[in-house]
PDB file of C-alpha atoms and ligand atoms in Angstrom:
ATOM      1  CA  UNK A  67      25.672  12.057-101.051  1.00 98.00           C
ATOM      2  CA  UNK A  68      27.960  12.440-103.978  1.00 98.00           C
ATOM      3  CA  UNK A  69      31.403  13.516-102.416  1.00 98.00           C
ATOM      4  CA  UNK A  70      32.864  14.699-105.473  1.00 98.00           C
ATOM      5  CA  UNK A  71      34.194  18.454-105.158  1.00 98.00           C
ATOM      6  CA  UNK A  72      33.023  18.423-101.373  1.00 98.00           C
ATOM      7  CA  UNK A  73      34.784  19.463 -98.347  1.00 98.00           C
ATOM      8  CA  UNK A  74      34.842  17.068 -95.353  1.00 98.00           C
ATOM      9  CA  UNK A  75      35.985  17.547 -91.520  1.00 98.00           C
ATOM     10  CA  UNK A  76      36.715  14.656 -89.372  1.00 98.00           C
ATOM     11  CA  UNK A  77      37.068  15.161 -85.485  1.00 98.00           C
ATOM     12  CA  UNK A  78      39.883  13.118 -83.775  1.00 98.00           C
ATOM     13  CA  UNK A  79      41.199  11.892 -87.083  1.00 98.00           C
ATOM     14  CA  UNK A  80      45.024  11.374 -86.115  1.00 98.00           C
ATOM     15  CA  UNK A  81      44.298   7.722 -84.897  1.00 98.00           C
ATOM     16  CA  UNK A  82      41.682   4.957 -84.419  1.00 98.00           C
ATOM     17  CA  UNK A  83      38.454   4.988 -86.155  1.00 98.00           C
ATOM     18  CA  UNK A  84      38.743   8.785 -87.049  1.00 98.00           C
ATOM     19  CA  UNK A  85      42.197   7.974 -88.880  1.00 98.00           C
ATOM     20  CA  UNK A  86      40.368   5.198 -90.868  1.00 98.00           C
ATOM     21  CA  UNK A  87      37.419   7.370 -91.980  1.00 99.00           C
ATOM     22  CA  UNK A  88      39.839  10.180 -92.975  1.00 98.00           C
ATOM     23  CA  UNK A  89      41.819   7.665 -95.086  1.00 98.00           C
ATOM     24  CA  UNK A  90      38.653   6.252 -96.712  1.00 98.00           C
ATOM     25  CA  UNK A  91      37.471   9.983 -97.318  1.00 98.00           C
ATOM     26  CA  UNK A  92      40.873  11.024 -98.772  1.00 98.00           C
ATOM     27  CA  UNK A  93      40.314   8.292-101.379  1.00 98.00           C
ATOM     28  CA  UNK A  94      37.132  10.170-102.644  1.00 98.00           C
ATOM     29  CA  UNK A  95      37.362  12.831-104.955  1.00 98.00           C
ATOM     30  CA  UNK A  96      36.925  15.621-102.457  1.00 98.00           C
ATOM     31  CA  UNK A  97      37.872  19.204-102.963  1.00 98.00           C
ATOM     32  CA  UNK A  98      39.470  19.518 -99.420  1.00 98.00           C
ATOM     33  CA  UNK A  99      39.660  16.868 -96.234  1.00 98.00           C
ATOM     34  CA  UNK A 100      40.155  18.716 -93.047  1.00 98.00           C
ATOM     35  CA  UNK A 101      41.692  16.340 -90.766  1.00 98.00           C
ATOM     36  CA  UNK A 102      40.933  17.468 -87.277  1.00 98.00           C
ATOM     37  CA  UNK A 103      43.306  16.897 -84.493  1.00 98.00           C
ATOM     38  CA  UNK A 104      44.558  18.285 -81.382  1.00 98.00           C
ATOM     39  CA  UNK A 105      48.284  18.347 -82.636  1.00 98.00           C
ATOM     40  CA  UNK A 106      48.304  19.436 -86.393  1.00 98.00           C
ATOM     41  CA  UNK A 107      52.146  19.575 -86.234  1.00 98.00           C
ATOM     42  CA  UNK A 108      52.553  15.805 -85.342  1.00 98.00           C
ATOM     43  CA  UNK A 109      49.797  14.832 -87.872  1.00 98.00           C
ATOM     44  CA  UNK A 110      50.883  11.355 -89.151  1.00 97.00           C
ATOM     45  CA  UNK A 111      51.090  12.108 -93.055  1.00 97.00           C
ATOM     46  CA  UNK A 112      48.282  11.085 -95.248  1.00 98.00           C
ATOM     47  CA  UNK A 113      48.702  11.209 -98.888  1.00 97.00           C
ATOM     48  CA  UNK A 114      45.556  10.835-100.994  1.00 98.00           C
ATOM     49  CA  UNK A 115      45.729   8.134-103.748  1.00 97.00           C
ATOM     50  CA  UNK A 116      45.410   9.047-107.431  1.00 97.00           C
ATOM     51  CA  UNK A 117      41.650  10.299-108.194  1.00 97.00           C
ATOM     52  CA  UNK A 118      41.263  10.895-104.445  1.00 98.00           C
ATOM     53  CA  UNK A 119      40.957  14.145-102.428  1.00 98.00           C
ATOM     54  CA  UNK A 120      42.570  17.201-104.128  1.00 98.00           C
ATOM     55  CA  UNK A 121      43.848  18.680-100.805  1.00 98.00           C
ATOM     56  CA  UNK A 122      44.237  16.972 -97.441  1.00 98.00           C
ATOM     57  CA  UNK A 123      44.924  19.658 -94.478  1.00 97.00           C
ATOM     58  CA  UNK A 124      45.408  18.768 -90.805  1.00 98.00           C
ATOM     59  CA  UNK A 125      43.611  21.310 -88.826  1.00 98.00           C
ATOM     60  CA  UNK A 126      43.671  22.156 -85.089  1.00 97.00           C
ATOM     61  CA  UNK A 127      40.578  21.037 -83.568  1.00 98.00           C
ATOM     62  CA  UNK A 128      40.554  20.683 -79.633  1.00 98.00           C
ATOM     63  CA  UNK A 129      37.140  19.813 -78.368  1.00 98.00           C
ATOM     64  CA  UNK A 130      37.946  20.086 -74.612  1.00 98.00           C
ATOM     65  CA  UNK A 131      36.113  23.347 -73.828  1.00 98.00           C
ATOM     66  CA  UNK A 132      33.693  25.698 -75.304  1.00 98.00           C
ATOM     67  CA  UNK A 133      36.192  28.203 -75.738  1.00 98.00           C
ATOM     68  CA  UNK A 134      38.622  25.672 -77.628  1.00 98.00           C
ATOM     69  CA  UNK A 135      35.836  24.520 -80.051  1.00 98.00           C
ATOM     70  CA  UNK A 136      35.194  28.406 -80.830  1.00 98.00           C
ATOM     71  CA  UNK A 137      38.754  29.018 -81.403  1.00 97.00           C
ATOM     72  CA  UNK A 138      39.070  26.063 -83.436  1.00 97.00           C
ATOM     73  CA  UNK A 139      36.179  26.738 -85.829  1.00 97.00           C
ATOM     74  CA  UNK A 140      37.506  30.282 -86.174  1.00 95.00           C
ATOM     75  CA  UNK A 141      41.034  28.727 -87.347  1.00 94.00           C
ATOM     76  CA  UNK A 142      38.949  26.918 -90.432  1.00 95.00           C
ATOM     77  CA  UNK A 143      38.515  30.048 -91.594  1.00 91.00           C
ATOM     78  CA  UNK A 144      35.911  30.549 -94.630  1.00 91.00           C
ATOM     79  CA  UNK A 145      36.134  26.709 -95.618  1.00 95.00           C
ATOM     80  CA  UNK A 146      32.507  25.605 -96.740  1.00 97.00           C
ATOM     81  CA  UNK A 147      32.176  22.346 -94.856  1.00 98.00           C
ATOM     82  CA  UNK A 148      29.768  19.803 -96.595  1.00 98.00           C
ATOM     83  CA  UNK A 149      30.178  17.024 -94.106  1.00 98.00           C
ATOM     84  CA  UNK A 150      31.194  16.837 -90.722  1.00 98.00           C
ATOM     85  CA  UNK A 151      32.237  13.632 -89.005  1.00 99.00           C
ATOM     86  CA  UNK A 152      31.925  14.030 -85.252  1.00 98.00           C
ATOM     87  CA  UNK A 153      34.135  11.002 -84.318  1.00 98.00           C
ATOM     88  CA  UNK A 154      36.430  12.245 -81.362  1.00 98.00           C
ATOM     89  CA  UNK A 155      35.667  10.536 -77.864  1.00 98.00           C
ATOM     90  CA  UNK A 156      36.839   9.461 -74.796  1.00 98.00           C
ATOM     91  CA  UNK A 157      35.729   6.406 -72.746  1.00 97.00           C
ATOM     92  CA  UNK A 158      34.850   6.371 -69.077  1.00 98.00           C
ATOM     93  CA  UNK A 159      33.730   3.283 -67.142  1.00 97.00           C
ATOM     94  CA  UNK A 160      33.787   1.101 -63.898  1.00 96.00           C
ATOM     95  CA  UNK A 161      31.534   1.414 -60.824  1.00 97.00           C
ATOM     96  CA  UNK A 162      29.916   4.821 -60.967  1.00 98.00           C
ATOM     97  CA  UNK A 163      31.048   5.431 -57.365  1.00 97.00           C
ATOM     98  CA  UNK A 164      34.716   4.805 -58.379  1.00 96.00           C
ATOM     99  CA  UNK A 165      34.873   7.076 -61.375  1.00 97.00           C
ATOM    100  CA  UNK A 166      36.634  10.409 -61.473  1.00 98.00           C
ATOM    101  CA  UNK A 167      34.380  13.156 -61.640  1.00 98.00           C
ATOM    102  CA  UNK A 168      36.591  15.273 -63.769  1.00 98.00           C
ATOM    103  CA  UNK A 169      36.797  12.526 -66.178  1.00 98.00           C
ATOM    104  CA  UNK A 170      33.018  12.269 -66.304  1.00 98.00           C
ATOM    105  CA  UNK A 171      32.879  15.942 -67.133  1.00 98.00           C
ATOM    106  CA  UNK A 172      35.381  15.442 -69.643  1.00 98.00           C
ATOM    107  CA  UNK A 173      33.629  12.777 -71.509  1.00 98.00           C
ATOM    108  CA  UNK A 174      30.526  14.736 -71.448  1.00 98.00           C
ATOM    109  CA  UNK A 175      32.233  17.637 -73.101  1.00 98.00           C
ATOM    110  CA  UNK A 176      33.933  15.869 -75.708  1.00 98.00           C
ATOM    111  CA  UNK A 177      31.515  13.029 -76.491  1.00 98.00           C
ATOM    112  CA  UNK A 178      28.334  14.855 -76.418  1.00 98.00           C
ATOM    113  CA  UNK A 179      28.532  18.923 -75.758  1.00 98.00           C
ATOM    114  CA  UNK A 180      31.278  19.180 -78.377  1.00 98.00           C
ATOM    115  CA  UNK A 181      29.225  17.166 -80.943  1.00 98.00           C
ATOM    116  CA  UNK A 182      26.224  19.552 -80.347  1.00 98.00           C
ATOM    117  CA  UNK A 183      28.476  22.649 -80.302  1.00 98.00           C
ATOM    118  CA  UNK A 184      30.471  22.024 -83.448  1.00 98.00           C
ATOM    119  CA  UNK A 185      27.372  21.005 -85.520  1.00 98.00           C
ATOM    120  CA  UNK A 186      25.615  24.232 -84.138  1.00 98.00           C
ATOM    121  CA  UNK A 187      28.505  26.188 -85.692  1.00 98.00           C
ATOM    122  CA  UNK A 188      28.622  24.377 -88.953  1.00 98.00           C
ATOM    123  CA  UNK A 189      24.840  23.896 -89.773  1.00 98.00           C
ATOM    124  CA  UNK A 190      23.863  27.748 -90.662  1.00 98.00           C
ATOM    125  CA  UNK A 191      26.509  27.331 -93.626  1.00 97.00           C
ATOM    126  CA  UNK A 192      25.126  23.986 -94.660  1.00 98.00           C
ATOM    127  CA  UNK A 193      21.632  25.213 -94.446  1.00 98.00           C
ATOM    128  CA  UNK A 194      22.470  28.326 -96.564  1.00 98.00           C
ATOM    129  CA  UNK A 195      23.983  26.204 -99.218  1.00 98.00           C
ATOM    130  CA  UNK A 196      20.994  23.777 -99.059  1.00 98.00           C
ATOM    131  CA  UNK A 197      23.472  20.635 -98.722  1.00 98.00           C
ATOM    132  CA  UNK A 198      25.401  19.005 -95.897  1.00 98.00           C
ATOM    133  CA  UNK A 199      25.786  15.990 -93.885  1.00 98.00           C
ATOM    134  CA  UNK A 200      26.480  15.532 -89.963  1.00 99.00           C
ATOM    135  CA  UNK A 201      27.643  12.113 -89.175  1.00 99.00           C
ATOM    136  CA  UNK A 202      27.903  11.461 -85.406  1.00 98.00           C
ATOM    137  CA  UNK A 203      29.931   8.476 -84.068  1.00 98.00           C
ATOM    138  CA  UNK A 204      27.649   7.034 -81.205  1.00 98.00           C
ATOM    139  CA  UNK A 205      28.364   3.412 -80.225  1.00 98.00           C
ATOM    140  CA  UNK A 206      26.399   0.258 -79.191  1.00 97.00           C
ATOM    141  CA  UNK A 207      26.561   1.935 -75.933  1.00 97.00           C
ATOM    142  CA  UNK A 208      24.142   4.651 -77.041  1.00 98.00           C
ATOM    143  CA  UNK A 209      21.573   1.515 -77.273  1.00 98.00           C
ATOM    144  CA  UNK A 210      22.462  -1.077 -74.864  1.00 97.00           C
ATOM    145  CA  UNK A 211      23.072   0.288 -71.398  1.00 97.00           C
ATOM    146  CA  UNK A 212      25.309  -2.066 -69.877  1.00 96.00           C
ATOM    147  CA  UNK A 213      26.616  -1.786 -66.309  1.00 97.00           C
ATOM    148  CA  UNK A 214      30.125  -0.369 -65.620  1.00 96.00           C
ATOM    149  CA  UNK A 215      29.360   1.714 -68.769  1.00 97.00           C
ATOM    150  CA  UNK A 216      26.879   4.240 -67.112  1.00 98.00           C
ATOM    151  CA  UNK A 217      28.564   7.602 -67.818  1.00 98.00           C
ATOM    152  CA  UNK A 218      29.886   6.687 -71.388  1.00 98.00           C
ATOM    153  CA  UNK A 219      26.588   5.222 -72.274  1.00 98.00           C
ATOM    154  CA  UNK A 220      24.702   8.353 -71.231  1.00 98.00           C
ATOM    155  CA  UNK A 221      26.906  10.356 -73.351  1.00 98.00           C
ATOM    156  CA  UNK A 222      26.248   8.197 -76.442  1.00 98.00           C
ATOM    157  CA  UNK A 223      22.494   7.852 -75.980  1.00 98.00           C
ATOM    158  CA  UNK A 224      22.751  11.580 -76.065  1.00 99.00           C
ATOM    159  CA  UNK A 225      24.381  11.429 -79.296  1.00 99.00           C
ATOM    160  CA  UNK A 226      21.741   9.181 -80.710  1.00 98.00           C
ATOM    161  CA  UNK A 227      18.755  11.510 -79.488  1.00 98.00           C
ATOM    162  CA  UNK A 228      20.552  14.600 -80.766  1.00 99.00           C
ATOM    163  CA  UNK A 229      21.180  13.046 -84.271  1.00 99.00           C
ATOM    164  CA  UNK A 230      17.737  11.582 -84.476  1.00 98.00           C
ATOM    165  CA  UNK A 231      16.152  14.821 -83.476  1.00 98.00           C
ATOM    166  CA  UNK A 232      18.295  16.825 -85.935  1.00 99.00           C
ATOM    167  CA  UNK A 233      17.448  14.380 -88.582  1.00 98.00           C
ATOM    168  CA  UNK A 234      13.741  15.253 -88.213  1.00 98.00           C
ATOM    169  CA  UNK A 235      14.541  18.919 -87.784  1.00 98.00           C
ATOM    170  CA  UNK A 236      16.471  19.364 -90.995  1.00 98.00           C
ATOM    171  CA  UNK A 237      13.935  17.110 -93.323  1.00 98.00           C
ATOM    172  CA  UNK A 238      13.552  19.045 -96.587  1.00 98.00           C
ATOM    173  CA  UNK A 239      16.552  21.443 -96.137  1.00 98.00           C
ATOM    174  CA  UNK A 240      19.343  19.407 -97.930  1.00 98.00           C
ATOM    175  CA  UNK A 241      21.038  18.693 -94.825  1.00 98.00           C
ATOM    176  CA  UNK A 242      21.016  15.027 -93.603  1.00 98.00           C
ATOM    177  CA  UNK A 243      22.349  13.263 -90.674  1.00 99.00           C
ATOM    178  CA  UNK A 244      23.847   9.765 -90.015  1.00 98.00           C
ATOM    179  CA  UNK A 245      24.519   8.184 -86.726  1.00 98.00           C
ATOM    180  CA  UNK A 246      27.021   5.152 -86.186  1.00 98.00           C
ATOM    181  CA  UNK A 247      25.996   2.388 -83.905  1.00 98.00           C
ATOM    182  CA  UNK A 248      29.697   1.430 -83.658  1.00 98.00           C
ATOM    183  CA  UNK A 249      30.433  -1.921 -82.473  1.00 97.00           C
ATOM    184  CA  UNK A 250      34.003  -3.007 -81.012  1.00 96.00           C
ATOM    185  CA  UNK A 251      36.444  -1.721 -83.433  1.00 97.00           C
ATOM    186  CA  UNK A 252      40.245  -2.491 -82.922  1.00 96.00           C
ATOM    187  CA  UNK A 253      41.756   0.625 -81.494  1.00 97.00           C
ATOM    188  CA  UNK A 254      43.608   2.042 -78.265  1.00 97.00           C
ATOM    189  CA  UNK A 255      40.073   2.785 -76.799  1.00 96.00           C
ATOM    190  CA  UNK A 256      38.873  -0.975 -77.225  1.00 94.00           C
ATOM    191  CA  UNK A 257      42.329  -2.112 -75.754  1.00 93.00           C
ATOM    192  CA  UNK A 258      41.810  -0.027 -72.902  1.00 93.00           C
ATOM    193  CA  UNK A 259      38.179  -1.342 -71.987  1.00 90.00           C
ATOM    194  CA  UNK A 260      39.419  -4.004 -69.645  1.00 83.00           C
ATOM    195  CA  UNK A 261      41.305  -1.391 -67.570  1.00 90.00           C
ATOM    196  CA  UNK A 262      38.607   1.339 -67.626  1.00 93.00           C
ATOM    197  CA  UNK A 263      35.762  -1.304 -66.826  1.00 92.00           C
ATOM    198  CA  UNK A 264      38.044  -2.193 -63.660  1.00 85.00           C
ATOM    199  CA  UNK A 265      37.623  -5.711 -64.248  1.00 91.00           C
ATOM    200  CA  UNK A 266      33.733  -5.615 -63.686  1.00 95.00           C
ATOM    201  CA  UNK A 267      32.785  -6.231 -67.287  1.00 92.00           C
ATOM    202  CA  UNK A 268      34.096  -9.202 -69.675  1.00 91.00           C
ATOM    203  CA  UNK A 269      34.526  -7.660 -72.948  1.00 87.00           C
ATOM    204  CA  UNK A 270      36.399 -10.749 -74.279  1.00 87.00           C
ATOM    205  CA  UNK A 271      33.562 -12.103 -76.332  1.00 88.00           C
ATOM    206  CA  UNK A 272      32.807  -8.832 -78.117  1.00 88.00           C
ATOM    207  CA  UNK A 273      33.020  -8.369 -81.877  1.00 90.00           C
ATOM    208  CA  UNK A 274      36.448  -6.699 -82.990  1.00 93.00           C
ATOM    209  CA  UNK A 275      36.333  -5.082 -86.398  1.00 96.00           C
ATOM    210  CA  UNK A 276      39.321  -3.538 -87.978  1.00 98.00           C
ATOM    211  CA  UNK A 277      39.090   0.344 -88.360  1.00 98.00           C
ATOM    212  CA  UNK A 278      39.477   0.037 -92.329  1.00 98.00           C
ATOM    213  CA  UNK A 279      36.656  -2.348 -92.404  1.00 98.00           C
ATOM    214  CA  UNK A 280      34.209  -0.111 -90.243  1.00 98.00           C
ATOM    215  CA  UNK A 281      35.407   2.989 -92.079  1.00 98.00           C
ATOM    216  CA  UNK A 282      34.469   1.441 -95.381  1.00 98.00           C
ATOM    217  CA  UNK A 283      30.804   0.828 -94.114  1.00 98.00           C
ATOM    218  CA  UNK A 284      30.751   4.381 -92.865  1.00 98.00           C
ATOM    219  CA  UNK A 285      31.770   5.679 -96.377  1.00 98.00           C
ATOM    220  CA  UNK A 286      29.015   3.302 -97.881  1.00 98.00           C
ATOM    221  CA  UNK A 287      26.559   4.774 -95.543  1.00 98.00           C
ATOM    222  CA  UNK A 288      27.527   8.612 -96.132  1.00 98.00           C
ATOM    223  CA  UNK A 289      27.309   7.879 -99.985  1.00 98.00           C
ATOM    224  CA  UNK A 290      23.860   6.204 -99.891  1.00 98.00           C
ATOM    225  CA  UNK A 291      22.368   8.603 -97.548  1.00 98.00           C
ATOM    226  CA  UNK A 292      21.666   6.048 -94.753  1.00 98.00           C
ATOM    227  CA  UNK A 293      20.444   7.830 -91.470  1.00 98.00           C
ATOM    228  CA  UNK A 294      21.945   4.966 -89.376  1.00 98.00           C
ATOM    229  CA  UNK A 295      24.640   2.529 -89.513  1.00 98.00           C
ATOM    230  CA  UNK A 296      23.974  -0.732 -87.552  1.00 98.00           C
ATOM    231  CA  UNK A 297      26.812  -2.625 -85.845  1.00 97.00           C
ATOM    232  CA  UNK A 298      26.302  -5.807 -87.562  1.00 96.00           C
ATOM    233  CA  UNK A 299      27.671  -9.105 -86.160  1.00 95.00           C
ATOM    234  CA  UNK A 300      26.792 -10.059 -82.632  1.00 93.00           C
ATOM    235  CA  UNK A 301      26.580  -6.590 -81.500  1.00 95.00           C
ATOM    236  CA  UNK A 302      23.532  -6.415 -83.800  1.00 96.00           C
ATOM    237  CA  UNK A 303      21.692  -8.797 -81.180  1.00 94.00           C
ATOM    238  CA  UNK A 304      22.620  -6.516 -78.314  1.00 94.00           C
ATOM    239  CA  UNK A 305      20.934  -3.516 -80.528  1.00 96.00           C
ATOM    240  CA  UNK A 306      17.900  -5.495 -81.044  1.00 95.00           C
ATOM    241  CA  UNK A 307      17.585  -6.707 -77.554  1.00 94.00           C
ATOM    242  CA  UNK A 308      17.956  -2.986 -76.329  1.00 95.00           C
ATOM    243  CA  UNK A 309      14.616  -2.326 -78.159  1.00 94.00           C
ATOM    244  CA  UNK A 310      12.860  -5.064 -76.453  1.00 94.00           C
ATOM    245  CA  UNK A 311      11.833  -5.589 -72.726  1.00 95.00           C
ATOM    246  CA  UNK A 312      14.536  -4.901 -70.240  1.00 96.00           C
ATOM    247  CA  UNK A 313      15.154  -8.679 -69.188  1.00 95.00           C
ATOM    248  CA  UNK A 314      16.516  -9.431 -72.579  1.00 94.00           C
ATOM    249  CA  UNK A 315      19.684  -7.222 -72.006  1.00 94.00           C
ATOM    250  CA  UNK A 316      19.381  -7.956 -68.366  1.00 95.00           C
ATOM    251  CA  UNK A 317      20.408 -11.512 -69.242  1.00 94.00           C
ATOM    252  CA  UNK A 318      23.304 -10.639 -71.388  1.00 92.00           C
ATOM    253  CA  UNK A 319      24.726  -8.033 -68.942  1.00 94.00           C
ATOM    254  CA  UNK A 320      24.331 -10.607 -66.144  1.00 94.00           C
ATOM    255  CA  UNK A 321      26.547 -13.024 -68.235  1.00 92.00           C
ATOM    256  CA  UNK A 322      29.436 -10.255 -68.438  1.00 93.00           C
ATOM    257  CA  UNK A 323      29.156  -8.095 -65.227  1.00 95.00           C
ATOM    258  CA  UNK A 324      30.310  -8.662 -61.818  1.00 95.00           C
ATOM    259  CA  UNK A 325      30.564  -6.021 -58.973  1.00 95.00           C
ATOM    260  CA  UNK A 326      33.504  -7.854 -57.610  1.00 93.00           C
ATOM    261  CA  UNK A 327      36.257  -7.364 -60.028  1.00 89.00           C
ATOM    262  CA  UNK A 328      37.337 -10.453 -61.867  1.00 79.00           C
ATOM    263  CA  UNK A 329      40.712 -11.789 -61.079  1.00 69.00           C
TER     264      UNK A 329
HETATM  265  N1  NAP B 624      36.647   1.529 -80.502  1.00 85.92           N
HETATM  266  C1  NAP B 624      35.599   1.262 -80.326  1.00 85.92           C
HETATM  267  O1  NAP B 624      35.349  -0.165 -79.874  1.00 85.92           O
HETATM  268  C2  NAP B 624      34.555   2.042 -80.280  1.00 85.92           C
HETATM  269  C3  NAP B 624      33.137   1.510 -80.264  1.00 85.92           C
HETATM  270  C4  NAP B 624      32.108   2.546 -80.168  1.00 85.92           C
HETATM  271  C5  NAP B 624      32.095   3.779 -80.331  1.00 85.92           C
HETATM  272  N2  NAP B 624      33.476   4.102 -80.386  1.00 85.92           N
HETATM  273  C6  NAP B 624      33.673   5.674 -80.530  1.00 85.92           C
HETATM  274  O2  NAP B 624      34.332   5.834 -81.822  1.00 85.92           O
HETATM  275  C7  NAP B 624      34.976   7.027 -81.665  1.00 85.92           C
HETATM  276  C8  NAP B 624      36.539   6.952 -81.909  1.00 85.92           C
HETATM  277  O3  NAP B 624      37.021   6.024 -81.117  1.00 85.92           O
HETATM  278  P1  NAP B 624      38.478   5.269 -81.224  1.00 85.92           P
HETATM  279  O4  NAP B 624      38.250   3.789 -80.823  1.00 85.92           O
HETATM  280  O5  NAP B 624      39.002   5.454 -82.216  1.00 85.92           O
HETATM  281  O6  NAP B 624      39.365   5.972 -79.950  1.00 85.92           O
HETATM  282  P2  NAP B 624      40.798   6.173 -79.971  1.00 85.92           P
HETATM  283  O7  NAP B 624      41.508   5.342 -80.762  1.00 85.92           O
HETATM  284  O8  NAP B 624      41.031   6.484 -78.544  1.00 85.92           O
HETATM  285  O9  NAP B 624      40.844   7.779 -80.596  1.00 85.92           O
HETATM  286  C9  NAP B 624      40.158   8.748 -80.037  1.00 85.92           C
HETATM  287  C10 NAP B 624      40.285  10.075 -80.868  1.00 85.92           C
HETATM  288  O10 NAP B 624      39.557  11.217 -80.210  1.00 85.92           O
HETATM  289  C11 NAP B 624      40.377  12.353 -80.012  1.00 85.92           C
HETATM  290  N3  NAP B 624      40.273  13.077 -79.016  1.00 85.92           N
HETATM  291  C12 NAP B 624      40.128  12.865 -77.714  1.00 85.92           C
HETATM  292  N4  NAP B 624      39.630  14.028 -76.938  1.00 85.92           N
HETATM  293  C13 NAP B 624      39.867  14.928 -77.787  1.00 85.92           C
HETATM  294  C14 NAP B 624      39.674  16.130 -77.620  1.00 85.92           C
HETATM  295  N5  NAP B 624      39.576  16.805 -76.469  1.00 85.92           N
HETATM  296  N6  NAP B 624      39.707  17.360 -78.784  1.00 85.92           N
HETATM  297  C15 NAP B 624      39.846  16.546 -79.928  1.00 85.92           C
HETATM  298  N7  NAP B 624      40.181  15.431 -80.052  1.00 85.92           N
HETATM  299  C16 NAP B 624      40.109  14.451 -79.096  1.00 85.92           C
HETATM  300  C17 NAP B 624      41.801  11.636 -79.926  1.00 85.92           C
HETATM  301  O11 NAP B 624      42.862  12.524 -80.265  1.00 85.92           O
HETATM  302  P3  NAP B 624      44.337  12.764 -79.329  1.00 85.92           P
HETATM  303  O12 NAP B 624      45.197  11.508 -80.114  1.00 85.92           O
HETATM  304  O13 NAP B 624      44.841  13.842 -79.049  1.00 85.92           O
HETATM  305  O14 NAP B 624      44.081  11.986 -77.717  1.00 85.92           O
HETATM  306  C18 NAP B 624      41.739  10.673 -80.864  1.00 85.92           C
HETATM  307  O15 NAP B 624      41.912  10.958 -81.972  1.00 85.92           O
HETATM  308  C19 NAP B 624      34.869   7.530 -80.311  1.00 85.92           C
HETATM  309  O16 NAP B 624      33.721   8.611 -80.128  1.00 85.92           O
HETATM  310  C20 NAP B 624      34.270   6.414 -79.585  1.00 85.92           C
HETATM  311  O17 NAP B 624      33.569   6.610 -78.330  1.00 85.92           O
HETATM  312  C21 NAP B 624      34.680   3.611 -80.332  1.00 85.92           C
END
């Protein structure tokens, strides 16, 4: 997609990967970049470089409930959104019997229900204009179902399924989709993995890309109309193994997981 003169919206754009994608989009000649955040007043300033987006506007976008999403989209007014990047997410993990049920529901809401709901609200405009792109931030967890990540993996597998189904459904309409098989990216979420996995899963050997490096790949995938952005690096091996017989991922999982937390 040629981003010249287009309008893009990024959810969870105040920090982490969403912030890096927003910064990369701001460097493109967009007409308008809408930076979704729960706190627009506290949004860290984002000034587009020369030749970049004509306008960058933080907008209130809270994905925590059905009502907050409806309210947020009403607040966007009549902006004609060409690209939506469903990026915001939360991580859950640890042994299932120890996970907080409220946190499981919150993760299903933000990671999966909100992606479907927001896309459902923006899609009619895209279809009417005959152009649009839906970019969904999944994860390697949407492919490789490791222990101690059951609930998070389920939400991300849902994102992959949703995006791929929608890709086929919108064929020939001018609307396209892209899902990101995001590997380890150096953000607060990745920093929290040890704590969230409760010491059951050793993530120390994982790839750790910088957000800007990953965002540059995301922008290239948007611009060349890829439908999937693979993780690259060592993580690509886990993705490949996930499509083969289960014993391949079992071997990898066995080397990283213990039911008794590591010391
Ligand atoms: N980092 C990784 O290694 C990695 C790997 C695979 C996939 N991913 C995926 O990449 C995406 C971004 O992750 P990240 O690493 O950048 O995480 P992060 O640094 O923790 O940032 C998460 C973002 O999501 C926003 N968010 C959370 N709940 C929200 C809600 N209810 N409404 C609106 N925004 C909400 C946060 O906003 P607040 O600041 O207001 O909380 C923040 O902007 C997620 O979908 C994640 O699952 C990350």
